PDB file of C-alpha atoms in Angstrom:
ATOM      1  CA  UNK A   1      77.252-106.264 -26.688  1.00 48.00           C
ATOM      2  CA  UNK A   2      75.605-104.466 -29.091  1.00 49.00           C
ATOM      3  CA  UNK A   3      76.425-101.591 -29.399  1.00 54.00           C
ATOM      4  CA  UNK A   4      73.565 -98.067 -30.854  1.00 54.00           C
ATOM      5  CA  UNK A   5      74.507 -97.022 -34.212  1.00 59.00           C
ATOM      6  CA  UNK A   6      75.562 -93.150 -34.890  1.00 57.00           C
ATOM      7  CA  UNK A   7      72.859 -92.288 -36.362  1.00 57.00           C
ATOM      8  CA  UNK A   8      70.409 -94.023 -33.814  1.00 56.00           C
ATOM      9  CA  UNK A   9      72.392 -92.198 -31.290  1.00 59.00           C
ATOM     10  CA  UNK A  10      72.086 -88.217 -32.432  1.00 59.00           C
ATOM     11  CA  UNK A  11      68.431 -88.361 -33.066  1.00 58.00           C
ATOM     12  CA  UNK A  12      68.052 -89.715 -29.529  1.00 57.00           C
ATOM     13  CA  UNK A  13      69.926 -86.569 -28.296  1.00 57.00           C
ATOM     14  CA  UNK A  14      68.319 -84.162 -30.854  1.00 54.00           C
ATOM     15  CA  UNK A  15      64.915 -85.434 -28.690  1.00 55.00           C
ATOM     16  CA  UNK A  16      66.295 -84.835 -25.445  1.00 55.00           C
ATOM     17  CA  UNK A  17      67.509 -81.412 -26.611  1.00 56.00           C
ATOM     18  CA  UNK A  18      64.245 -80.156 -28.034  1.00 51.00           C
ATOM     19  CA  UNK A  19      62.420 -82.013 -25.001  1.00 51.00           C
ATOM     20  CA  UNK A  20      64.404 -80.239 -22.721  1.00 55.00           C
ATOM     21  CA  UNK A  21      63.973 -76.871 -24.754  1.00 53.00           C
ATOM     22  CA  UNK A  22      59.506 -77.032 -24.903  1.00 49.00           C
ATOM     23  CA  UNK A  23      59.808 -77.891 -21.310  1.00 50.00           C
ATOM     24  CA  UNK A  24      61.994 -74.076 -20.501  1.00 53.00           C
ATOM     25  CA  UNK A  25      59.784 -72.229 -22.258  1.00 51.00           C
ATOM     26  CA  UNK A  26      57.719 -69.546 -21.261  1.00 49.00           C
ATOM     27  CA  UNK A  27      54.434 -70.335 -23.254  1.00 44.00           C
ATOM     28  CA  UNK A  28      54.340 -73.882 -22.182  1.00 44.00           C
ATOM     29  CA  UNK A  29      54.417 -73.212 -18.628  1.00 47.00           C
ATOM     30  CA  UNK A  30      51.565 -69.743 -19.091  1.00 45.00           C
ATOM     31  CA  UNK A  31      49.758 -72.824 -20.700  1.00 44.00           C
ATOM     32  CA  UNK A  32      50.563 -75.354 -17.626  1.00 44.00           C
ATOM     33  CA  UNK A  33      49.569 -72.619 -14.812  1.00 46.00           C
ATOM     34  CA  UNK A  34      46.126 -71.491 -16.853  1.00 41.00           C
ATOM     35  CA  UNK A  35      45.202 -75.664 -17.075  1.00 42.00           C
ATOM     36  CA  UNK A  36      46.296 -75.904 -13.411  1.00 43.00           C
ATOM     37  CA  UNK A  37      44.188 -73.367 -12.265  1.00 42.00           C
ATOM     38  CA  UNK A  38      41.382 -73.767 -14.885  1.00 40.00           C
ATOM     39  CA  UNK A  39      38.461 -75.550 -13.090  1.00 45.00           C
ATOM     40  CA  UNK A  40      35.967 -76.992 -15.211  1.00 41.00           C
ATOM     41  CA  UNK A  41      32.992 -77.569 -12.544  1.00 43.00           C
ATOM     42  CA  UNK A  42      34.435 -73.192 -10.906  1.00 42.00           C
ATOM     43  CA  UNK A  43      30.170 -71.027 -11.021  1.00 41.00           C
ATOM     44  CA  UNK A  44      30.271 -68.936 -14.421  1.00 39.00           C
ATOM     45  CA  UNK A  45      31.741 -64.789 -13.893  1.00 37.00           C
ATOM     46  CA  UNK A  46      29.056 -63.295 -12.632  1.00 37.00           C
ATOM     47  CA  UNK A  47      28.102 -60.343 -15.360  1.00 32.00           C
ATOM     48  CA  UNK A  48      27.891 -57.782 -12.098  1.00 33.00           C
ATOM     49  CA  UNK A  49      27.172 -54.965 -14.472  1.00 32.00           C
ATOM     50  CA  UNK A  50      24.069 -56.497 -15.523  1.00 29.00           C
ATOM     51  CA  UNK A  51      23.234 -57.748 -12.671  1.00 34.00           C
ATOM     52  CA  UNK A  52      23.711 -55.140 -10.335  1.00 34.00           C
ATOM     53  CA  UNK A  53      21.604 -52.367 -12.963  1.00 35.00           C
ATOM     54  CA  UNK A  54      18.874 -54.892 -14.147  1.00 34.00           C
ATOM     55  CA  UNK A  55      16.784 -53.586 -10.520  1.00 36.00           C
ATOM     56  CA  UNK A  56      17.182 -50.194 -11.540  1.00 35.00           C
ATOM     57  CA  UNK A  57      17.897 -49.484 -14.608  1.00 36.00           C
ATOM     58  CA  UNK A  58      14.135 -48.889 -15.309  1.00 32.00           C
ATOM     59  CA  UNK A  59      13.659 -46.741 -11.926  1.00 34.00           C
ATOM     60  CA  UNK A  60      17.015 -44.612 -13.736  1.00 35.00           C
ATOM     61  CA  UNK A  61      16.235 -43.501 -16.509  1.00 33.00           C
ATOM     62  CA  UNK A  62      13.033 -41.113 -14.440  1.00 31.00           C
ATOM     63  CA  UNK A  63      14.934 -41.490 -11.666  1.00 32.00           C
ATOM     64  CA  UNK A  64      17.550 -39.797 -13.875  1.00 36.00           C
ATOM     65  CA  UNK A  65      20.731 -42.149 -11.599  1.00 40.00           C
ATOM     66  CA  UNK A  66      18.449 -41.706  -7.876  1.00 40.00           C
ATOM     67  CA  UNK A  67      17.283 -44.864  -5.763  1.00 42.00           C
ATOM     68  CA  UNK A  68      13.949 -45.735  -6.500  1.00 38.00           C
ATOM     69  CA  UNK A  69      10.723 -45.164  -3.943  1.00 37.00           C
ATOM     70  CA  UNK A  70      10.632 -49.346  -4.141  1.00 34.00           C
ATOM     71  CA  UNK A  71      13.890 -49.965  -4.026  1.00 40.00           C
ATOM     72  CA  UNK A  72      13.957 -47.402  -0.194  1.00 40.00           C
ATOM     73  CA  UNK A  73      11.431 -48.691   1.043  1.00 34.00           C
ATOM     74  CA  UNK A  74      12.690 -52.274   0.402  1.00 34.00           C
ATOM     75  CA  UNK A  75      16.235 -50.944   2.555  1.00 41.00           C
ATOM     76  CA  UNK A  76      14.723 -48.989   5.005  1.00 36.00           C
ATOM     77  CA  UNK A  77      13.027 -51.985   6.132  1.00 35.00           C
ATOM     78  CA  UNK A  78      15.056 -54.392   5.899  1.00 38.00           C
ATOM     79  CA  UNK A  79      13.585 -56.622   2.975  1.00 38.00           C
ATOM     80  CA  UNK A  80      16.317 -56.100   0.383  1.00 38.00           C
ATOM     81  CA  UNK A  81      20.052 -55.077   1.045  1.00 36.00           C
ATOM     82  CA  UNK A  82      20.835 -51.061   0.261  1.00 35.00           C
ATOM     83  CA  UNK A  83      21.249 -50.481  -3.900  1.00 39.00           C
ATOM     84  CA  UNK A  84      24.613 -50.837  -5.291  1.00 34.00           C
ATOM     85  CA  UNK A  85      25.002 -48.388  -8.415  1.00 35.00           C
ATOM     86  CA  UNK A  86      25.452 -49.852 -11.304  1.00 37.00           C
ATOM     87  CA  UNK A  87      28.182 -50.021 -13.195  1.00 35.00           C
ATOM     88  CA  UNK A  88      27.867 -47.195 -16.259  1.00 38.00           C
ATOM     89  CA  UNK A  89      27.076 -50.469 -19.461  1.00 36.00           C
ATOM     90  CA  UNK A  90      29.084 -49.360 -22.726  1.00 36.00           C
ATOM     91  CA  UNK A  91      26.056 -48.845 -24.679  1.00 36.00           C
ATOM     92  CA  UNK A  92      26.981 -50.578 -27.969  1.00 33.00           C
ATOM     93  CA  UNK A  93      26.877 -53.241 -25.388  1.00 33.00           C
ATOM     94  CA  UNK A  94      24.844 -56.200 -26.635  1.00 35.00           C
ATOM     95  CA  UNK A  95      23.477 -56.136 -22.393  1.00 34.00           C
ATOM     96  CA  UNK A  96      22.174 -52.762 -23.333  1.00 36.00           C
ATOM     97  CA  UNK A  97      18.839 -52.066 -23.876  1.00 42.00           C
ATOM     98  CA  UNK A  98      17.986 -51.789 -27.706  1.00 43.00           C
ATOM     99  CA  UNK A  99      14.348 -49.758 -28.471  1.00 48.00           C
ATOM    100  CA  UNK A 100      11.762 -51.224 -30.441  1.00 53.00           C
ATOM    101  CA  UNK A 101      10.236 -49.432 -32.943  1.00 59.00           C
ATOM    102  CA  UNK A 102       7.106 -47.314 -32.344  1.00 64.00           C
ATOM    103  CA  UNK A 103       3.766 -49.576 -33.642  1.00 65.00           C
ATOM    104  CA  UNK A 104       2.275 -47.601 -36.574  1.00 58.00           C
ATOM    105  CA  UNK A 105      -1.040 -47.759 -35.901  1.00 68.00           C
ATOM    106  CA  UNK A 106      -1.328 -48.645 -32.253  1.00 84.00           C
ATOM    107  CA  UNK A 107       0.275 -47.977 -28.528  1.00 88.00           C
ATOM    108  CA  UNK A 108       2.147 -50.778 -28.213  1.00 91.00           C
ATOM    109  CA  UNK A 109       3.842 -49.572 -25.075  1.00 93.00           C
ATOM    110  CA  UNK A 110       5.563 -50.885 -21.120  1.00 89.00           C
ATOM    111  CA  UNK A 111       5.797 -53.587 -22.678  1.00 89.00           C
ATOM    112  CA  UNK A 112       2.131 -54.930 -23.653  1.00 91.00           C
ATOM    113  CA  UNK A 113       0.228 -55.392 -26.539  1.00 92.00           C
ATOM    114  CA  UNK A 114      -3.064 -52.847 -27.103  1.00 93.00           C
ATOM    115  CA  UNK A 115      -6.136 -53.590 -28.047  1.00 94.00           C
ATOM    116  CA  UNK A 116      -8.628 -51.519 -29.279  1.00 94.00           C
ATOM    117  CA  UNK A 117     -12.213 -51.641 -27.349  1.00 94.00           C
ATOM    118  CA  UNK A 118     -16.157 -49.691 -28.548  1.00 91.00           C
ATOM    119  CA  UNK A 119     -16.103 -48.009 -25.115  1.00 93.00           C
ATOM    120  CA  UNK A 120     -14.969 -47.553 -21.746  1.00 94.00           C
ATOM    121  CA  UNK A 121     -16.011 -45.713 -18.920  1.00 93.00           C
ATOM    122  CA  UNK A 122     -13.571 -42.055 -19.678  1.00 94.00           C
ATOM    123  CA  UNK A 123     -14.980 -41.353 -22.828  1.00 96.00           C
ATOM    124  CA  UNK A 124     -17.118 -38.747 -21.925  1.00 95.00           C
ATOM    125  CA  UNK A 125     -14.635 -37.359 -19.755  1.00 96.00           C
ATOM    126  CA  UNK A 126     -12.747 -38.002 -22.297  1.00 96.00           C
ATOM    127  CA  UNK A 127     -14.274 -36.828 -25.673  1.00 96.00           C
ATOM    128  CA  UNK A 128     -14.485 -33.274 -22.873  1.00 96.00           C
ATOM    129  CA  UNK A 129     -10.872 -32.563 -23.133  1.00 97.00           C
ATOM    130  CA  UNK A 130      -9.631 -34.489 -26.127  1.00 96.00           C
ATOM    131  CA  UNK A 131      -9.712 -31.326 -29.192  1.00 94.00           C
ATOM    132  CA  UNK A 132      -9.692 -28.339 -26.787  1.00 95.00           C
ATOM    133  CA  UNK A 133      -7.338 -25.357 -27.478  1.00 96.00           C
ATOM    134  CA  UNK A 134      -4.521 -25.120 -24.497  1.00 97.00           C
ATOM    135  CA  UNK A 135      -5.562 -21.459 -24.326  1.00 97.00           C
ATOM    136  CA  UNK A 136      -3.844 -17.600 -25.979  1.00 97.00           C
ATOM    137  CA  UNK A 137      -0.667 -17.640 -24.783  1.00 97.00           C
ATOM    138  CA  UNK A 138       1.055 -21.228 -24.657  1.00 98.00           C
ATOM    139  CA  UNK A 139      -0.578 -21.344 -28.618  1.00 97.00           C
ATOM    140  CA  UNK A 140       1.991 -18.973 -29.004  1.00 97.00           C
ATOM    141  CA  UNK A 141       4.317 -20.940 -27.772  1.00 98.00           C
ATOM    142  CA  UNK A 142       4.073 -23.603 -29.110  1.00 97.00           C
ATOM    143  CA  UNK A 143       3.499 -22.461 -32.250  1.00 96.00           C
ATOM    144  CA  UNK A 144       6.742 -20.916 -32.491  1.00 96.00           C
ATOM    145  CA  UNK A 145       8.511 -24.370 -32.590  1.00 96.00           C
ATOM    146  CA  UNK A 146       6.852 -25.157 -35.250  1.00 86.00           C
ATOM    147  CA  UNK A 147       9.726 -25.909 -37.603  1.00 90.00           C
ATOM    148  CA  UNK A 148      12.157 -26.890 -34.864  1.00 94.00           C
ATOM    149  CA  UNK A 149      13.478 -30.150 -34.273  1.00 96.00           C
ATOM    150  CA  UNK A 150      10.364 -32.928 -32.947  1.00 96.00           C
ATOM    151  CA  UNK A 151      12.288 -34.185 -30.004  1.00 96.00           C
ATOM    152  CA  UNK A 152      12.808 -30.246 -29.296  1.00 97.00           C
ATOM    153  CA  UNK A 153       9.410 -29.702 -29.245  1.00 97.00           C
ATOM    154  CA  UNK A 154       8.493 -32.543 -27.913  1.00 98.00           C
ATOM    155  CA  UNK A 155      11.062 -31.596 -24.943  1.00 98.00           C
ATOM    156  CA  UNK A 156       9.946 -28.230 -24.167  1.00 98.00           C
ATOM    157  CA  UNK A 157       6.356 -28.455 -24.030  1.00 98.00           C
ATOM    158  CA  UNK A 158       6.698 -31.109 -21.541  1.00 98.00           C
ATOM    159  CA  UNK A 159       9.135 -28.460 -19.260  1.00 98.00           C
ATOM    160  CA  UNK A 160       6.655 -25.444 -20.336  1.00 98.00           C
ATOM    161  CA  UNK A 161       4.278 -27.208 -18.820  1.00 98.00           C
ATOM    162  CA  UNK A 162       5.526 -29.376 -16.260  1.00 98.00           C
ATOM    163  CA  UNK A 163       7.259 -24.845 -14.883  1.00 98.00           C
ATOM    164  CA  UNK A 164       3.359 -23.920 -15.327  1.00 98.00           C
ATOM    165  CA  UNK A 165       1.420 -25.739 -12.840  1.00 98.00           C
ATOM    166  CA  UNK A 166       1.681 -27.426  -9.811  1.00 98.00           C
ATOM    167  CA  UNK A 167       0.322 -30.797  -9.048  1.00 97.00           C
ATOM    168  CA  UNK A 168      -2.926 -30.625  -6.320  1.00 97.00           C
ATOM    169  CA  UNK A 169      -5.854 -34.466  -6.106  1.00 95.00           C
ATOM    170  CA  UNK A 170      -9.092 -32.955  -7.681  1.00 95.00           C
ATOM    171  CA  UNK A 171     -10.561 -33.648  -4.440  1.00 95.00           C
ATOM    172  CA  UNK A 172      -8.657 -30.646  -3.326  1.00 96.00           C
ATOM    173  CA  UNK A 173      -9.060 -28.229  -5.879  1.00 95.00           C
ATOM    174  CA  UNK A 174     -12.734 -29.965  -7.472  1.00 96.00           C
ATOM    175  CA  UNK A 175     -14.317 -31.898  -4.044  1.00 95.00           C
ATOM    176  CA  UNK A 176     -14.749 -34.884  -6.199  1.00 94.00           C
ATOM    177  CA  UNK A 177     -12.609 -37.515  -6.349  1.00 92.00           C
ATOM    178  CA  UNK A 178     -11.794 -37.557  -9.881  1.00 93.00           C
ATOM    179  CA  UNK A 179     -12.657 -34.716 -13.157  1.00 95.00           C
ATOM    180  CA  UNK A 180     -10.535 -34.341 -16.332  1.00 97.00           C
ATOM    181  CA  UNK A 181      -9.760 -30.243 -16.885  1.00 98.00           C
ATOM    182  CA  UNK A 182      -9.270 -28.991 -20.248  1.00 98.00           C
ATOM    183  CA  UNK A 183      -5.199 -27.674 -21.703  1.00 98.00           C
ATOM    184  CA  UNK A 184      -6.502 -23.694 -21.626  1.00 98.00           C
ATOM    185  CA  UNK A 185      -7.696 -24.384 -17.863  1.00 98.00           C
ATOM    186  CA  UNK A 186      -5.359 -25.414 -16.171  1.00 98.00           C
ATOM    187  CA  UNK A 187      -2.281 -23.704 -17.377  1.00 98.00           C
ATOM    188  CA  UNK A 188      -4.569 -20.334 -16.849  1.00 98.00           C
ATOM    189  CA  UNK A 189      -5.379 -21.934 -13.310  1.00 97.00           C
ATOM    190  CA  UNK A 190      -1.622 -22.892 -13.134  1.00 98.00           C
ATOM    191  CA  UNK A 191      -2.929 -26.360 -11.100  1.00 97.00           C
ATOM    192  CA  UNK A 192      -4.149 -29.994 -11.414  1.00 97.00           C
ATOM    193  CA  UNK A 193      -3.809 -33.571 -11.536  1.00 96.00           C
ATOM    194  CA  UNK A 194      -0.669 -36.781 -13.506  1.00 96.00           C
ATOM    195  CA  UNK A 195      -4.313 -36.258 -16.598  1.00 97.00           C
ATOM    196  CA  UNK A 196      -4.376 -32.738 -16.635  1.00 98.00           C
ATOM    197  CA  UNK A 197      -0.931 -32.043 -16.756  1.00 98.00           C
ATOM    198  CA  UNK A 198      -0.916 -35.242 -19.661  1.00 98.00           C
ATOM    199  CA  UNK A 199      -4.173 -33.046 -21.183  1.00 98.00           C
ATOM    200  CA  UNK A 200      -1.949 -29.645 -21.248  1.00 98.00           C
ATOM    201  CA  UNK A 201       0.993 -31.025 -23.635  1.00 99.00           C
ATOM    202  CA  UNK A 202      -1.365 -32.247 -25.795  1.00 98.00           C
ATOM    203  CA  UNK A 203      -2.705 -29.242 -26.958  1.00 98.00           C
ATOM    204  CA  UNK A 204      -0.155 -27.717 -27.008  1.00 98.00           C
ATOM    205  CA  UNK A 205       1.646 -29.680 -29.302  1.00 98.00           C
ATOM    206  CA  UNK A 206      -0.935 -30.428 -31.220  1.00 97.00           C
ATOM    207  CA  UNK A 207       0.223 -26.564 -31.654  1.00 97.00           C
ATOM    208  CA  UNK A 208       2.851 -26.981 -32.798  1.00 97.00           C
ATOM    209  CA  UNK A 209       1.587 -29.201 -36.025  1.00 95.00           C
ATOM    210  CA  UNK A 210       1.890 -33.098 -34.008  1.00 96.00           C
ATOM    211  CA  UNK A 211      -0.310 -35.518 -36.283  1.00 96.00           C
ATOM    212  CA  UNK A 212      -3.195 -35.877 -33.378  1.00 96.00           C
ATOM    213  CA  UNK A 213      -2.679 -39.677 -34.138  1.00 94.00           C
ATOM    214  CA  UNK A 214       0.664 -39.995 -32.526  1.00 96.00           C
ATOM    215  CA  UNK A 215      -0.787 -38.444 -29.108  1.00 97.00           C
ATOM    216  CA  UNK A 216      -2.347 -41.273 -26.513  1.00 97.00           C
ATOM    217  CA  UNK A 217      -2.934 -40.760 -22.696  1.00 98.00           C
ATOM    218  CA  UNK A 218      -2.001 -43.210 -20.955  1.00 97.00           C
ATOM    219  CA  UNK A 219      -4.468 -44.142 -17.849  1.00 96.00           C
ATOM    220  CA  UNK A 220      -2.539 -46.718 -15.699  1.00 94.00           C
ATOM    221  CA  UNK A 221      -1.023 -48.566 -12.907  1.00 94.00           C
ATOM    222  CA  UNK A 222       1.883 -47.036 -11.072  1.00 93.00           C
ATOM    223  CA  UNK A 223       3.767 -50.334  -9.705  1.00 92.00           C
ATOM    224  CA  UNK A 224       6.369 -48.062  -8.570  1.00 91.00           C
ATOM    225  CA  UNK A 225       4.715 -45.796  -6.238  1.00 90.00           C
ATOM    226  CA  UNK A 226       1.404 -48.089  -6.190  1.00 90.00           C
ATOM    227  CA  UNK A 227      -0.941 -45.284  -7.485  1.00 91.00           C
ATOM    228  CA  UNK A 228      -3.425 -44.636 -10.236  1.00 94.00           C
ATOM    229  CA  UNK A 229      -0.862 -42.193 -13.051  1.00 95.00           C
ATOM    230  CA  UNK A 230      -2.027 -40.376 -16.022  1.00 97.00           C
ATOM    231  CA  UNK A 231       0.941 -40.024 -19.074  1.00 97.00           C
ATOM    232  CA  UNK A 232       1.246 -38.751 -22.531  1.00 98.00           C
ATOM    233  CA  UNK A 233       3.045 -41.117 -24.959  1.00 97.00           C
ATOM    234  CA  UNK A 234       3.797 -38.861 -28.273  1.00 97.00           C
ATOM    235  CA  UNK A 235       5.090 -40.995 -31.119  1.00 95.00           C
ATOM    236  CA  UNK A 236       8.473 -39.254 -32.727  1.00 94.00           C
ATOM    237  CA  UNK A 237      10.662 -40.570 -34.590  1.00 91.00           C
ATOM    238  CA  UNK A 238       9.381 -44.200 -34.565  1.00 90.00           C
ATOM    239  CA  UNK A 239       9.102 -44.616 -31.619  1.00 92.00           C
ATOM    240  CA  UNK A 240       7.328 -44.330 -28.435  1.00 95.00           C
ATOM    241  CA  UNK A 241       7.839 -41.325 -25.951  1.00 96.00           C
ATOM    242  CA  UNK A 242       7.046 -40.793 -22.393  1.00 96.00           C
ATOM    243  CA  UNK A 243       6.157 -37.398 -20.847  1.00 98.00           C
ATOM    244  CA  UNK A 244       5.114 -37.233 -16.842  1.00 96.00           C
ATOM    245  CA  UNK A 245       4.868 -34.747 -14.690  1.00 96.00           C
ATOM    246  CA  UNK A 246       7.082 -36.304 -12.172  1.00 95.00           C
ATOM    247  CA  UNK A 247      10.198 -35.076 -14.672  1.00 95.00           C
ATOM    248  CA  UNK A 248      12.023 -33.490 -17.180  1.00 97.00           C
ATOM    249  CA  UNK A 249      13.292 -35.982 -19.085  1.00 95.00           C
ATOM    250  CA  UNK A 250      11.939 -37.792 -22.212  1.00 96.00           C
ATOM    251  CA  UNK A 251      11.821 -41.239 -21.830  1.00 94.00           C
ATOM    252  CA  UNK A 252      11.631 -44.081 -24.172  1.00 93.00           C
ATOM    253  CA  UNK A 253       8.472 -45.931 -23.859  1.00 89.00           C
ATOM    254  CA  UNK A 254       9.759 -49.613 -24.642  1.00 83.00           C
ATOM    255  CA  UNK A 255      11.780 -49.557 -21.833  1.00 80.00           C
ATOM    256  CA  UNK A 256       9.400 -48.794 -19.094  1.00 83.00           C
ATOM    257  CA  UNK A 257       8.443 -51.595 -16.683  1.00 84.00           C
ATOM    258  CA  UNK A 258       7.111 -49.653 -13.989  1.00 89.00           C
ATOM    259  CA  UNK A 259       3.984 -48.918 -15.400  1.00 91.00           C
ATOM    260  CA  UNK A 260       0.948 -51.096 -15.692  1.00 93.00           C
ATOM    261  CA  UNK A 261      -1.333 -49.376 -18.785  1.00 94.00           C
ATOM    262  CA  UNK A 262      -4.601 -50.463 -17.891  1.00 95.00           C
ATOM    263  CA  UNK A 263      -6.781 -47.372 -20.720  1.00 96.00           C
ATOM    264  CA  UNK A 264      -4.720 -45.331 -23.680  1.00 97.00           C
ATOM    265  CA  UNK A 265      -6.797 -42.409 -25.747  1.00 98.00           C
ATOM    266  CA  UNK A 266      -5.849 -41.008 -29.199  1.00 96.00           C
ATOM    267  CA  UNK A 267      -8.226 -39.475 -31.474  1.00 91.00           C
ATOM    268  CA  UNK A 268     -10.929 -41.081 -32.194  1.00 86.00           C
ATOM    269  CA  UNK A 269      -9.849 -44.229 -30.663  1.00 94.00           C
ATOM    270  CA  UNK A 270      -9.188 -45.654 -27.540  1.00 96.00           C
ATOM    271  CA  UNK A 271      -7.565 -49.088 -26.155  1.00 96.00           C
ATOM    272  CA  UNK A 272      -7.039 -51.208 -23.380  1.00 95.00           C
ATOM    273  CA  UNK A 273      -3.652 -53.267 -22.871  1.00 93.00           C
ATOM    274  CA  UNK A 274      -3.026 -56.718 -22.626  1.00 92.00           C
ATOM    275  CA  UNK A 275       0.099 -59.277 -22.763  1.00 87.00           C
ATOM    276  CA  UNK A 276       2.016 -61.164 -25.488  1.00 82.00           C
ATOM    277  CA  UNK A 277       2.242 -65.275 -24.182  1.00 78.00           C
ATOM    278  CA  UNK A 278       4.687 -67.780 -25.245  1.00 68.00           C
ATOM    279  CA  UNK A 279       3.831 -69.815 -28.163  1.00 64.00           C
ATOM    280  CA  UNK A 280       2.874 -73.199 -27.457  1.00 64.00           C
ATOM    281  CA  UNK A 281       5.272 -75.977 -27.615  1.00 60.00           C
ATOM    282  CA  UNK A 282       5.148 -77.918 -30.421  1.00 64.00           C
ATOM    283  CA  UNK A 283       3.254 -81.262 -29.362  1.00 64.00           C
ATOM    284  CA  UNK A 284       5.257 -84.089 -27.880  1.00 62.00           C
ATOM    285  CA  UNK A 285       4.948 -87.759 -28.390  1.00 65.00           C
ATOM    286  CA  UNK A 286       6.316 -90.469 -25.859  1.00 64.00           C
ATOM    287  CA  UNK A 287       6.264 -94.019 -26.616  1.00 60.00           C
ATOM    288  CA  UNK A 288       5.510 -95.951 -23.434  1.00 58.00           C
ATOM    289  CA  UNK A 289       6.464 -99.614 -25.201  1.00 56.00           C
ATOM    290  CA  UNK A 290       7.800 -99.606 -28.622  1.00 57.00           C
ATOM    291  CA  UNK A 291       6.074-102.956 -29.280  1.00 57.00           C
ATOM    292  CA  UNK A 292       2.305-102.337 -28.090  1.00 55.00           C
ATOM    293  CA  UNK A 293       1.320 -99.261 -29.877  1.00 55.00           C
ATOM    294  CA  UNK A 294       0.552 -96.920 -26.903  1.00 53.00           C
ATOM    295  CA  UNK A 295       1.519 -93.006 -26.840  1.00 50.00           C
ATOM    296  CA  UNK A 296       1.074 -90.809 -25.108  1.00 49.00           C
ATOM    297  CA  UNK A 297       0.259 -87.002 -27.151  1.00 50.00           C
ATOM    298  CA  UNK A 298       1.495 -84.308 -25.015  1.00 46.00           C
ATOM    299  CA  UNK A 299       0.224 -80.982 -26.912  1.00 50.00           C
ATOM    300  CA  UNK A 300      -0.576 -77.049 -25.826  1.00 50.00           C
ATOM    301  CA  UNK A 301      -3.984 -76.043 -27.128  1.00 50.00           C
ATOM    302  CA  UNK A 302      -2.658 -72.069 -28.186  1.00 49.00           C
ATOM    303  CA  UNK A 303      -4.029 -68.786 -26.106  1.00 44.00           C
ATOM    304  CA  UNK A 304      -5.884 -66.192 -28.317  1.00 47.00           C
ATOM    305  CA  UNK A 305      -5.040 -62.378 -26.559  1.00 50.00           C
ATOM    306  CA  UNK A 306      -8.667 -61.031 -26.706  1.00 46.00           C
ATOM    307  CA  UNK A 307     -10.401 -57.746 -26.127  1.00 46.00           C
ATOM    308  CA  UNK A 308     -12.867 -59.035 -24.908  1.00 43.00           C
ATOM    309  CA  UNK A 309     -10.976 -61.582 -22.407  1.00 45.00           C
ATOM    310  CA  UNK A 310      -9.775 -58.303 -20.957  1.00 51.00           C
ATOM    311  CA  UNK A 311     -12.540 -56.931 -18.298  1.00 50.00           C
ATOM    312  CA  UNK A 312     -13.082 -52.822 -18.937  1.00 52.00           C
ATOM    313  CA  UNK A 313     -12.064 -51.824 -15.408  1.00 53.00           C
ATOM    314  CA  UNK A 314     -15.100 -48.775 -13.227  1.00 50.00           C
ATOM    315  CA  UNK A 315     -14.181 -45.936 -13.641  1.00 47.00           C
ATOM    316  CA  UNK A 316     -14.489 -46.093  -9.621  1.00 44.00           C
ATOM    317  CA  UNK A 317     -11.684 -47.914  -9.730  1.00 43.00           C
ATOM    318  CA  UNK A 318      -8.577 -45.960 -11.487  1.00 50.00           C
ATOM    319  CA  UNK A 319      -7.468 -42.520 -10.746  1.00 50.00           C
ATOM    320  CA  UNK A 320      -9.085 -41.804  -6.963  1.00 40.00           C
TER     321      UNK A 320
END
């Protein structure tokens, strides 16, 4: 009979003891449980806070966390489930929006590219209000802010005008579809519509020492309320800030997508707005049969965005 050498028997016993110890290890057991629980075809975990906040983040920035008008309409009509209050995002998280820096010479606001234009339907109205004074009382208030920080001056002037002017449609006040009123007249009457608020804020910020080139009157389409609107946008500390008569918050214009700017005015300049196209795909060649040399070439031509390709809307279509 073949006898196992003592050294081999000892080695076999040691291997068996080692295997038993490993099988009893809590680390190995936990690893095995995790492996059994892992399903390679299971869907990726959902980012609940991010997905919940996507539809309402911009409306929340405007309304201070309240439900947007469009969400309320959809929920009452059954077109969408009742909105869920989104979890707060860590501002250091890569999911948190990062505001874009303001362009130095043109108002690229609300996700658009500004395109300079020579004439617009509102040039006469703009020239009537562009450089007018806000009036003695408002000018004194603005000059007292000359040594405040830019942010504080913008915030206080925004609140000043919003608190002293009541919204009234031009048709109800003047019997006409639209009229742009000088800042002093708006503040003296305590009445005006959306562009009158913006014009008054622009005049007061100029009196506070802001450069006229950094102040923009924006005529836009409100995609939430589905009407025409006007706001003031201010370039400050490398950002575009939006001032609205609907609320007192200063909103970073790079985060806004609820407004679609149509025309923008500043000192001696005007712009319409377009959207950047995605870069064209690189040329792709597909060989049908290597021996024949037949090839199908697909080479999309790039499309350039120019102001000539964008029609300027008629004055009758805006700010009714």
